[in-house]
Amino acid sequence: MNHRLRPKNRRACPTFLRTLALGLALFAAASAGTAYAAPPTAERALPAKVIVIGAAGLTWYDVKASADLTALVDQSNVGSITVKTAGPHTCPVDGWLTISAGTRAWGSVPDDDCGELPTVAGGKISDWQTYVDRQAEHHTGAPLGRLAESRQGVCGFGPGAAIAVARADGTVGDWRPGVDLTKLGSCGDAIIDAGAMPLREGREEARKRVAELVKQAEAAAPDAWVLLVGIGQEIAIAHQEPLVALQLPPADGARWLTSDSTRRPGLIQLTDVTATILRGQAKELDPAGEEQPGPLDGNEITAAGDKHTDAAAVIEDRLDTNERFEHPRPVLIAVVMTLLVAQLAALGWFLITRSRRARSTSEFTMLAQGGFFIAVFLSTATVWWRWPSPGFSLYCVVLGISALFAGVAKVFLKQYAGLGILLAAYVILLVDGVLGTPLQFGSMFADGPVIGGRFYGFGNSTFATLAVAALVTAGWVAQKLLERSRVQAALAVLLIGGLAIIVDGKPGWGTDFGGIIALTPAVLLLAWLTWRGSISLKALIGIGVAGVLAVSAVAFLDYLRPEDQRSHFGTFVARLLDGDVGDVLIRKLQMSLAFFHTPAGWFMLAGVVLAMIATVRPDKVPFETYRRYYVSRPMIRPTLLALSTCGLVGMLLNDAGVALPAIMAGFTLPLLVAHLMAATVSPESHLVQESSSVDRHRQ
């Protein structure tokens, strides 16, 4: 749609461009100018010696069932540790190799039981080269042996500790096959393998052994930090959950363990253990394969938050937290299938009967699908994981909130119900981002600690929701301002879209590097089309360059911060400058292509392609209602083009691949269908009137 500019809009050209440039500069400064404020720590300084006791499969149920382990809770800073490594499962060998490398390593064979740990023969880990080759094969970039090469005087006790303290060539230095804590005095730091927890028989004895090791380590090195952590699962097919992390003695009262890599009190990850031992003195060590050496994945472990004094309450809190992370993904499938079945049944009823009630029911189910994209976040505020039957409670809560939003929007907003849901999603996600994303943590759209993909900020699904809500809201506001001034309408787009970009990308808020790469050009395109009505190839290239410059500025400013304060932006730049970005890009490409290993990925791709065709070629859509709607208002086409642009860029440059535009379509399409159904209830509908008005204007 080419809209001719009025003379006053031509004179406004310099003003608009200057405002656009200023907006980009403010975006870059606001996104990267303020460092993330970590939770207040009780004590950041580490002692001269750190003793790590690793026990594979040590859960909080073990602590609850053992009086000896329970007695340690009130004497410790406590938390849960996610033991996600590079492979699909974390066997003990994966965990110990990750400690050795300081980054996620791959040691086990997928779908096989974990088996025994490798032995030490002739002062060297047997089959060490096999593990080195495995890192190259899977592009992990894990430099095995970095711990030993970077920190002198680290002792090892037990089979797993031999792997952790092995040098880059697989040789082991100060290591003992058994646990003899009388030798701790001659060590600098120490790593102790407490063994794997038995699945059934002998588990109580194993719990007592672990508790006794902690007490002995405290007695042998009273000035040391003793860190008891789960190191991996017992077997490859074991149920995976965050494991136990205890650190004693606490420096200033018993608090909650955290690190800058998780930014969540009560949660650390396995690579934080290596960072804590090395104390920022990691040596650059070339990994296997063509990858370049990269930084540590973890950060030093600290203590934060309020003091705790009730061991029973702490244990129940940790078990509740495990429930919070266990149920969302399985329940997500159940909720989605329920909504899909309801939509298909209601739509079938309407197609058969064409009754007003059937139409209203079908419209309601479509709106409930939109409400679901809000319910996944608001459900976190209900603390459902503390309810009876947490999984079923989450299922009911999400469906209930979805239906509530659909009903309220339908009653009060009529045919604009979908817009009301989108506006609510926009506001809720902006507020959640500014508050540090508390609604994300443990939600259906967030990667839990077991997956370990993201501990804070906006994930791919959240970004897709925010992008749709922001672009449609911006398009609607621009439509309202269009008759008054195209410049004002375009500036409104920049304001609404810019707020979404800042909240999504700002470190400590959304912290979503990939998201702003996709959303920035979409917002700029929507603003340009709002201002000019059409776009030339030269302007399109300019928008692309402007988007790249804005994103690059954010990333570079974040890189200028101290290493332990950088977010994903600065870390990516550091890897790029170090030449270590290749393995990251390969892993992201593999993740994006993994969707096509199943028919679901191809089905999503087909749906996304059809949706984009409907955006750029509405004449190919076999529904007259949609074709008339497409030309009923000037801002509909620009908004749909911006949505397609965001989805296409996200699909090509984000590790979510085709899933990202598919999620965007899953949010947009039901609300669009609901709007079209509501707008064509009668011949006097708003849509018909708008279409007739446009036709008269053209004549």
XYZ file of C-alpha atoms in Angstrom:
699
model
C 0.000 0.000 0.000
C 1.668 3.199 -1.175
C 0.380 6.260 0.683
C 1.372 9.602 -0.744
C 2.979 11.934 1.755
C 1.518 15.302 2.457
C 3.910 18.256 2.170
C 4.058 18.729 5.940
C 5.221 15.119 6.291
C 8.026 15.756 3.829
C 9.187 18.691 5.936
C 9.044 16.432 8.996
C 11.568 14.052 7.428
C 14.682 15.482 9.146
C 12.869 15.624 12.485
C 11.804 12.016 12.213
C 15.261 10.794 11.206
C 16.919 12.722 14.017
C 14.424 11.266 16.478
C 15.075 7.788 15.087
C 18.839 8.186 15.538
C 18.370 9.540 19.051
C 16.100 6.638 19.900
C 18.717 4.131 18.744
C 21.393 5.836 20.822
C 19.185 5.907 23.902
C 18.336 2.256 23.347
C 21.992 1.265 23.263
C 22.830 3.301 26.341
C 19.852 2.110 28.357
C 20.358 -1.520 27.388
C 24.026 -1.708 28.277
C 24.831 1.257 30.467
C 23.757 -0.214 33.793
C 25.289 -3.372 35.185
C 23.098 -6.095 36.600
C 22.798 -5.682 40.338
C 23.540 -9.071 41.819
C 21.776 -10.163 44.999
C 23.528 -8.855 48.105
C 26.179 -11.325 49.157
C 27.069 -12.275 52.680
C 30.722 -12.810 51.855
C 32.444 -12.651 48.485
C 36.001 -13.344 49.660
C 37.026 -16.983 49.395
C 39.282 -18.744 51.902
C 42.754 -19.942 51.047
C 41.543 -23.528 50.572
C 38.426 -25.026 48.970
C 37.496 -28.670 49.522
C 34.886 -30.061 47.121
C 33.081 -33.283 48.033
C 31.144 -34.635 45.063
C 28.413 -37.259 45.430
C 26.599 -38.349 42.277
C 22.823 -38.488 42.704
C 22.676 -36.791 46.129
C 19.144 -35.356 46.303
C 17.239 -33.313 48.837
C 15.166 -36.412 49.570
C 18.411 -37.955 50.825
C 18.947 -34.982 53.118
C 15.392 -35.267 54.451
C 15.768 -39.004 55.044
C 19.114 -38.705 56.852
C 19.434 -37.176 60.308
C 23.176 -36.796 59.731
C 22.732 -34.782 56.535
C 19.835 -32.790 58.000
C 22.073 -31.754 60.879
C 24.447 -30.130 58.367
C 21.777 -27.817 56.921
C 21.653 -25.331 59.804
C 25.453 -25.143 59.702
C 25.668 -24.420 55.971
C 24.912 -22.034 53.180
C 22.464 -24.087 51.136
C 21.174 -24.338 47.600
C 20.459 -26.641 44.705
C 22.931 -27.380 41.938
C 22.026 -28.021 38.327
C 24.357 -30.642 36.887
C 23.475 -30.146 33.207
C 26.486 -30.883 31.029
C 27.003 -30.880 27.256
C 25.280 -34.201 26.569
C 21.634 -35.166 27.006
C 22.344 -36.858 30.360
C 24.792 -36.205 33.160
C 26.523 -39.365 34.221
C 29.217 -39.094 36.911
C 31.902 -39.056 34.196
C 30.201 -36.059 32.533
C 30.132 -34.211 35.840
C 33.775 -34.850 36.677
C 34.921 -33.891 33.152
C 32.936 -30.660 33.454
C 34.732 -29.880 36.729
C 38.021 -30.539 34.926
C 37.222 -28.242 31.993
C 35.259 -25.476 33.713
C 32.782 -25.631 30.816
C 30.130 -28.198 29.995
C 31.767 -31.388 28.767
C 30.455 -34.559 27.117
C 31.657 -37.861 28.539
C 28.910 -40.508 28.307
C 27.249 -42.264 25.388
C 23.609 -41.222 24.878
C 20.946 -43.785 25.883
C 23.549 -46.040 27.540
C 23.799 -46.655 31.262
C 26.541 -44.667 32.871
C 28.793 -47.577 33.763
C 32.000 -47.378 35.769
C 34.372 -44.442 35.869
C 37.658 -44.889 33.994
C 40.590 -46.179 36.002
C 44.057 -44.718 36.489
C 46.845 -46.817 34.986
C 50.476 -45.742 34.944
C 49.596 -42.336 36.337
C 47.145 -41.571 33.515
C 43.374 -41.790 33.029
C 42.588 -44.807 30.867
C 40.888 -43.962 27.541
C 41.541 -40.261 28.144
C 41.893 -39.602 24.440
C 38.396 -41.004 23.881
C 36.966 -38.249 26.056
C 39.111 -35.612 24.367
C 37.902 -36.768 20.950
C 34.317 -36.711 22.178
C 34.582 -32.970 22.877
C 35.742 -32.360 19.304
C 33.019 -34.613 17.890
C 30.254 -32.703 19.694
C 31.857 -29.239 19.394
C 31.685 -28.624 23.146
C 34.854 -26.514 23.218
C 35.595 -28.039 26.646
C 39.349 -27.865 27.413
C 39.760 -30.994 29.515
C 42.453 -30.556 32.146
C 42.040 -26.796 32.574
C 41.559 -27.052 36.356
C 44.859 -28.866 36.919
C 46.752 -26.728 34.407
C 45.468 -23.497 35.981
C 45.708 -24.274 39.699
C 48.729 -25.890 41.289
C 48.444 -28.026 44.420
C 44.936 -29.409 43.860
C 44.713 -32.872 45.413
C 42.300 -35.586 44.382
C 40.811 -38.482 46.329
C 38.827 -41.232 44.645
C 38.097 -42.275 41.024
C 36.017 -39.262 40.003
C 38.493 -36.832 41.523
C 41.210 -38.327 39.304
C 39.270 -37.124 36.253
C 38.771 -33.679 37.768
C 42.463 -33.144 38.609
C 43.870 -34.745 35.446
C 46.106 -32.562 33.302
C 45.440 -31.836 29.638
C 47.266 -35.023 28.598
C 45.325 -37.189 31.058
C 48.105 -37.630 33.592
C 47.299 -37.199 37.273
C 49.627 -35.703 39.870
C 48.681 -35.467 43.535
C 45.951 -38.077 43.583
C 45.052 -41.024 45.819
C 42.681 -43.872 44.929
C 41.180 -43.881 48.432
C 39.913 -41.094 50.675
C 42.595 -40.349 53.253
C 41.768 -36.985 54.756
C 44.863 -36.960 56.939
C 46.673 -35.847 53.772
C 44.545 -32.703 53.381
C 47.059 -30.592 55.260
C 49.619 -30.948 52.468
C 47.118 -29.986 49.754
C 46.176 -26.630 48.418
C 42.594 -27.217 47.320
C 41.116 -30.702 47.270
C 38.480 -32.668 45.389
C 36.947 -35.773 46.949
C 34.786 -38.356 45.208
C 32.230 -39.533 47.767
C 30.872 -42.095 45.287
C 27.475 -42.435 43.644
C 24.324 -42.888 45.682
C 22.973 -46.455 45.252
C 19.559 -46.697 43.654
C 18.100 -48.941 46.361
C 20.077 -51.059 48.811
C 22.807 -49.340 50.739
C 21.548 -45.806 50.235
C 21.269 -45.094 53.968
C 24.872 -46.198 54.489
C 25.924 -43.967 51.592
C 24.185 -40.980 53.219
C 26.028 -41.582 56.479
C 29.310 -41.893 54.596
C 28.795 -38.558 52.848
C 27.888 -36.762 56.100
C 30.903 -38.267 57.833
C 33.212 -37.129 55.019
C 31.969 -33.561 55.441
C 32.617 -33.642 59.181
C 36.084 -35.139 58.699
C 36.997 -32.546 56.075
C 35.922 -29.759 58.429
C 38.012 -31.199 61.222
C 41.079 -31.782 59.021
C 40.996 -28.287 57.482
C 39.086 -25.968 59.856
C 39.992 -22.849 57.869
C 38.800 -24.262 54.525
C 35.567 -23.905 52.632
C 33.915 -27.354 52.461
C 31.535 -27.619 49.510
C 29.273 -30.681 49.255
C 27.620 -30.955 45.827
C 25.787 -33.470 43.711
C 28.018 -34.181 40.744
C 25.739 -36.062 38.345
C 22.898 -38.552 38.087
C 23.339 -42.208 39.050
C 22.464 -43.649 35.632
C 21.713 -42.161 32.224
C 17.977 -42.853 32.427
C 17.593 -41.608 36.007
C 15.040 -38.921 36.792
C 16.896 -35.639 36.540
C 16.505 -32.861 39.073
C 18.618 -30.220 40.807
C 20.828 -31.873 43.411
C 22.186 -30.894 46.815
C 24.658 -28.068 47.401
C 25.937 -27.249 50.902
C 28.831 -24.985 51.854
C 30.230 -24.760 55.358
C 31.139 -23.083 57.550
C 29.085 -20.006 56.578
C 30.899 -16.689 56.892
C 28.010 -14.643 58.289
C 25.129 -16.896 59.208
C 23.585 -19.630 57.074
C 22.265 -18.179 53.800
C 21.503 -19.257 50.222
C 24.139 -20.201 47.670
C 24.157 -18.337 44.387
C 26.499 -17.132 41.652
C 26.543 -14.527 38.910
C 25.921 -17.268 36.339
C 22.471 -18.095 37.792
C 21.601 -14.837 39.612
C 19.089 -16.821 41.659
C 19.513 -17.246 45.420
C 19.455 -20.952 46.194
C 20.754 -22.077 42.797
C 24.224 -22.725 41.387
C 25.492 -24.742 38.448
C 28.239 -27.335 38.169
C 30.684 -25.090 36.325
C 30.549 -22.648 39.257
C 32.508 -25.199 41.265
C 35.519 -24.923 38.957
C 35.306 -21.130 38.913
C 35.258 -21.122 42.723
C 38.404 -23.242 42.949
C 40.259 -21.206 40.322
C 39.261 -17.814 41.822
C 39.488 -16.034 38.479
C 42.863 -17.566 37.529
C 41.782 -19.825 34.684
C 44.506 -20.493 32.123
C 43.716 -20.413 28.424
C 43.886 -23.981 27.223
C 43.198 -25.100 23.667
C 40.252 -27.501 23.495
C 40.053 -30.453 21.172
C 39.068 -29.852 17.566
C 39.049 -26.553 15.737
C 37.503 -24.513 18.558
C 39.413 -21.701 20.222
C 39.865 -21.448 23.994
C 36.947 -19.787 25.731
C 36.174 -18.402 29.196
C 34.774 -20.371 32.087
C 31.046 -21.035 31.936
C 30.608 -20.489 35.670
C 31.280 -17.862 38.317
C 32.455 -17.960 41.905
C 29.903 -19.280 44.379
C 28.732 -16.798 46.998
C 26.002 -16.568 49.634
C 23.017 -14.221 49.413
C 19.570 -13.527 50.793
C 18.105 -13.878 54.266
C 19.544 -16.140 56.920
C 17.846 -19.479 57.547
C 17.631 -21.243 60.894
C 15.134 -24.065 60.365
C 16.565 -27.132 58.609
C 13.136 -28.728 58.100
C 11.796 -25.577 56.414
C 14.876 -25.339 54.203
C 14.528 -28.955 53.080
C 10.840 -28.533 52.274
C 11.659 -25.358 50.346
C 14.201 -27.256 48.249
C 11.753 -30.100 47.584
C 9.054 -27.592 46.635
C 11.533 -25.941 44.275
C 12.170 -29.288 42.600
C 8.411 -29.647 42.082
C 8.404 -26.169 40.545
C 10.949 -27.231 37.923
C 9.675 -30.756 37.317
C 6.084 -30.203 36.161
C 5.923 -27.212 33.760
C 7.163 -28.909 30.572
C 4.998 -32.077 30.844
C 1.948 -30.023 31.855
C 2.615 -27.639 28.951
C 1.903 -30.456 26.504
C -1.310 -31.392 28.326
C -2.567 -27.792 28.376
C -1.756 -27.183 24.709
C -3.499 -30.380 23.645
C -6.549 -29.490 25.741
C -6.810 -26.047 24.149
C -6.261 -27.471 20.659
C -8.943 -30.121 21.073
C -11.358 -27.508 22.438
C -10.676 -25.188 19.481
C -11.131 -27.935 16.889
C -14.330 -29.194 18.530
C -15.816 -25.697 18.760
C -14.804 -24.834 15.207
C -16.331 -28.079 13.922
C -19.550 -27.308 15.755
C -19.663 -23.858 14.170
C -18.933 -25.125 10.640
C -21.724 -27.683 10.936
C -24.409 -25.571 12.616
C -23.444 -21.964 11.811
C -25.301 -20.965 14.969
C -24.561 -17.832 16.967
C -23.803 -19.906 20.081
C -21.354 -22.095 18.191
C -19.652 -19.003 16.777
C -19.374 -17.473 20.244
C -17.980 -20.705 21.681
C -15.401 -21.005 18.925
C -14.395 -17.383 19.412
C -14.001 -18.010 23.159
C -11.685 -20.998 22.612
C -9.521 -18.908 20.282
C -9.278 -16.166 22.888
C -8.416 -18.746 25.538
C -5.472 -19.781 23.364
C -4.297 -16.165 23.512
C -4.923 -16.026 27.255
C -2.693 -19.078 27.634
C 0.313 -16.951 26.617
C -0.357 -14.805 29.698
C -1.358 -17.649 31.998
C 2.003 -19.405 31.685
C 3.573 -16.439 33.496
C 0.847 -15.413 35.930
C 0.528 -19.024 37.109
C 3.895 -18.595 38.830
C 2.356 -16.001 41.143
C -0.092 -18.630 42.479
C 2.766 -20.719 43.975
C 1.082 -23.820 42.544
C 4.036 -26.085 43.392
C 3.050 -25.900 47.065
C -0.504 -27.065 46.358
C -1.678 -30.694 46.581
C -0.956 -32.605 43.361
C 1.282 -29.862 41.914
C 1.137 -31.092 38.318
C -2.662 -31.207 38.220
C -2.847 -27.912 40.102
C -0.667 -26.244 37.466
C -2.855 -27.703 34.711
C -6.011 -26.274 36.299
C -4.417 -22.910 37.139
C -3.175 -22.295 33.590
C -6.457 -23.305 31.979
C -8.388 -21.257 34.534
C -6.363 -18.083 33.942
C -6.593 -18.610 30.172
C -10.373 -18.909 30.342
C -10.616 -15.927 32.703
C -8.740 -13.634 30.333
C -10.793 -14.886 27.399
C -14.089 -14.348 29.207
C -13.281 -10.901 30.609
C -11.885 -9.682 27.291
C -14.880 -11.002 25.354
C -17.443 -9.463 27.704
C -15.887 -6.028 28.041
C -13.997 -5.536 24.773
C -16.251 -7.417 22.335
C -14.526 -7.671 18.947
C -11.388 -6.020 20.396
C -10.943 -8.831 22.930
C -7.825 -10.117 21.175
C -6.251 -6.681 21.289
C -6.957 -6.496 25.025
C -5.158 -9.801 25.575
C -2.173 -8.626 23.535
C -1.998 -5.357 25.455
C -2.157 -7.247 28.766
C 0.683 -9.524 27.656
C 2.756 -6.502 26.633
C 2.322 -4.732 29.978
C 2.803 -7.859 32.110
C 6.029 -8.863 30.370
C 7.434 -5.334 30.517
C 6.796 -5.166 34.264
C 8.168 -8.675 34.795
C 11.315 -7.800 32.871
C 11.962 -4.631 34.854
C 11.498 -6.564 38.117
C 14.129 -9.130 37.082
C 11.788 -11.737 35.493
C 10.365 -13.359 38.652
C 7.418 -14.747 36.639
C 9.766 -16.493 34.210
C 11.554 -18.638 36.745
C 9.908 -22.056 36.740
C 7.257 -21.120 34.184
C 6.239 -23.284 31.233
C 8.130 -21.018 28.830
C 11.429 -21.078 30.751
C 14.198 -23.644 30.599
C 14.393 -25.134 34.072
C 17.670 -25.767 35.859
C 17.717 -29.378 34.662
C 17.855 -28.117 31.069
C 20.185 -25.337 32.172
C 19.624 -23.208 29.096
C 18.765 -19.975 30.887
C 18.559 -19.096 34.573
C 17.377 -15.507 34.212
C 15.903 -13.161 31.622
C 13.592 -13.926 28.699
C 13.790 -17.207 26.827
C 12.737 -17.803 23.237
C 9.065 -18.468 23.992
C 8.793 -15.394 26.187
C 10.446 -13.271 23.527
C 8.008 -14.555 20.895
C 5.100 -13.568 23.140
C 6.520 -10.112 23.829
C 7.360 -9.501 20.172
C 3.812 -10.232 19.002
C 2.271 -8.171 21.796
C 4.588 -5.203 21.190
C 4.244 -5.099 17.406
C 0.461 -5.447 17.363
C 0.048 -2.893 20.159
C 2.317 -0.489 18.291
C 0.363 -1.030 15.084
C -2.956 -0.374 16.817
C -1.754 2.845 18.475
C -0.261 4.005 15.168
C -3.608 3.401 13.476
C -5.273 5.707 15.999
C -2.699 8.455 15.351
C -2.424 8.038 11.601
C -5.067 10.578 10.595
C -3.552 13.195 12.887
C 0.095 12.764 11.856
C 2.127 10.004 10.288
C 5.218 11.243 12.113
C 3.471 11.004 15.464
C 2.225 7.532 14.578
C 5.754 6.404 13.614
C 7.235 7.854 16.804
C 4.596 5.975 18.808
C 5.754 2.765 17.122
C 9.350 3.549 18.081
C 8.313 4.253 21.658
C 6.207 1.120 22.137
C 8.565 -1.155 20.221
C 11.627 0.491 21.751
C 10.390 -0.185 25.273
C 9.990 -3.845 24.379
C 13.503 -3.939 22.881
C 15.053 -2.289 25.946
C 13.293 -4.548 28.458
C 14.005 -7.644 26.372
C 17.658 -6.809 25.836
C 18.800 -4.934 28.933
C 21.239 -7.004 31.034
C 19.575 -7.874 34.309
C 16.117 -7.539 32.761
C 15.334 -9.645 29.693
C 19.029 -10.177 28.848
C 18.001 -11.635 25.488
C 20.694 -11.080 22.866
C 19.004 -13.097 20.129
C 15.672 -11.409 20.787
C 16.790 -7.849 20.114
C 18.496 -9.011 16.911
C 15.083 -10.086 15.616
C 12.878 -7.409 17.181
C 14.952 -4.306 16.359
C 14.647 -4.520 12.537
C 10.956 -5.402 12.861
C 10.247 -2.291 14.945
C 12.275 -0.087 12.595
C 10.456 -1.531 9.573
C 7.066 -0.943 11.191
C 8.032 2.644 12.051
C 9.222 3.309 8.510
C 6.091 1.847 6.899
C 3.968 3.865 9.309
C 5.798 7.045 8.320
C 6.122 6.484 4.572
C 3.543 3.826 3.709
C 6.041 1.956 1.523
C 9.712 1.125 1.556
C 12.497 1.096 -1.015
C 15.410 -1.311 -1.196
C 17.762 1.467 -0.077
C 15.639 2.187 2.995
C 15.357 -1.526 3.752
C 19.146 -1.871 3.718
C 19.422 1.222 5.920
C 17.038 -0.274 8.465
C 19.083 -3.465 8.512
C 22.311 -1.540 9.068
C 20.714 0.578 11.814
C 19.517 -2.552 13.576
C 22.953 -4.165 13.386
C 24.626 -1.022 14.756
C 22.196 -0.765 17.667
C 22.623 -4.417 18.640
C 26.409 -4.218 18.216
C 26.561 -1.159 20.474
C 24.667 -3.005 23.201
C 26.947 -6.023 22.960
C 30.167 -3.997 22.935
C 29.181 -1.803 25.888
C 28.317 -4.945 27.841
C 31.718 -6.421 26.889
C 33.446 -3.395 28.481
C 32.194 -4.441 31.910
C 34.251 -6.665 34.228
C 34.126 -10.270 33.067
C 32.052 -11.485 36.029
C 29.380 -8.830 35.331
C 28.873 -9.505 31.620
C 25.669 -10.961 30.295
C 25.194 -13.049 27.134
C 25.924 -9.939 25.035
C 29.393 -9.250 26.396
C 30.275 -12.931 26.599
C 29.466 -13.334 22.916
C 31.709 -10.387 22.002
C 34.511 -11.827 24.144
C 34.237 -15.152 22.358
C 34.134 -13.365 19.018
C 37.294 -11.379 19.760
C 39.020 -14.504 21.053
C 38.070 -16.424 17.922
C 35.964 -18.821 19.974
C 32.583 -18.102 18.463
C 32.633 -20.960 15.948
C 31.668 -23.724 18.380
C 28.887 -21.545 19.818
C 27.412 -20.935 16.368
C 27.710 -24.607 15.452
C 25.877 -25.674 18.604
C 23.137 -23.103 17.979
C 22.799 -24.266 14.376
C 22.538 -27.864 15.534
C 19.831 -26.877 18.013
C 17.842 -25.014 15.361
C 18.088 -27.916 12.900
C 17.182 -30.505 15.536
C 13.495 -29.633 15.074
C 13.595 -31.220 11.620
C 14.509 -34.621 13.024
C 10.792 -35.157 13.678
C 7.658 -34.511 11.588
C 6.655 -31.774 14.047
C 9.480 -29.539 12.830
C 8.415 -29.832 9.195
C 4.795 -29.256 10.186
C 5.813 -26.051 11.991
C 7.826 -24.925 8.969
C 4.871 -25.499 6.643
C 2.600 -23.502 8.940
C 5.092 -20.635 9.218
C 5.553 -20.478 5.431
C 1.786 -20.380 4.865
C 1.406 -17.641 7.469
C 4.112 -15.523 5.813
C 2.549 -16.025 2.380
C -0.758 -14.798 3.793
C 1.073 -11.706 5.038
C 2.687 -10.704 1.757
C 0.115 -12.151 -0.689
C -3.347 -11.850 0.852
C -4.900 -12.459 -2.570
C -3.742 -16.090 -2.289
C -5.739 -16.642 0.919
C -9.009 -18.458 0.123
C -11.051 -16.501 2.702
C -12.864 -13.369 1.623
C -13.188 -12.161 5.217
C -9.399 -12.076 5.639
C -8.817 -10.381 2.282
C -11.288 -7.627 3.152
C -9.784 -7.264 6.622
C -6.281 -6.939 5.140
C -7.260 -3.745 3.275
C -9.682 -2.395 5.872
C -7.070 -0.296 7.696
C -3.723 1.171 6.592
C -1.749 -0.279 9.531
C -2.769 -3.915 9.128
C -0.321 -4.677 6.324
C 2.702 -2.983 8.008
C 1.976 -4.771 11.271
C 1.741 -8.179 9.612
C 4.931 -7.495 7.628
C 6.734 -6.540 10.843
C 5.571 -9.754 12.504
C 6.818 -11.798 9.555
C 10.144 -9.959 9.558
C 10.666 -10.620 13.258
C 9.777 -14.287 12.854
C 11.976 -14.750 9.782
C 15.050 -13.081 11.315
C 14.510 -14.989 14.548
C 14.221 -18.286 12.695
C 17.455 -17.705 10.769
C 19.591 -16.278 13.593
C 18.191 -17.827 16.774
C 18.868 -21.291 18.175
C 15.097 -21.802 18.499
C 14.932 -22.026 14.711
C 11.489 -22.587 13.248
C 9.958 -22.887 16.718
C 10.212 -19.124 17.285
C 7.962 -17.983 14.393
C 5.723 -20.987 15.102
C 5.159 -19.729 18.652
C 4.502 -16.229 17.308
C 1.932 -17.665 14.896
C 0.406 -19.714 17.714
C -0.226 -16.494 19.638
C -1.299 -14.309 16.706
C -3.460 -16.588 14.557
C -6.137 -17.611 17.114
C -6.627 -13.973 18.150
C -6.891 -12.911 14.507
C -9.448 -15.630 13.796
C -11.419 -14.636 16.909
C -11.409 -11.010 15.752
C -12.610 -11.922 12.259
C -15.372 -14.106 13.676
C -16.527 -11.338 16.005
C -16.315 -8.670 13.287
C -18.505 -10.562 10.820
C -21.375 -11.483 13.110
C -23.774 -9.185 11.265
C -23.815 -7.108 8.063
C -23.508 -3.977 10.219
C -20.228 -5.153 11.710
C -17.305 -2.823 12.205
C -15.210 -4.730 9.672
C -17.815 -4.423 6.945
C -18.192 -0.726 7.644
C -14.422 -0.222 7.563
C -14.137 -2.106 4.265
C -16.946 -0.087 2.701
C -15.319 3.115 3.903
C -12.015 2.146 2.300
C -13.759 1.234 -0.946
C -15.512 4.618 -1.051
C -12.252 6.400 -0.314
C -10.554 4.648 -3.231
C -13.398 5.548 -5.560
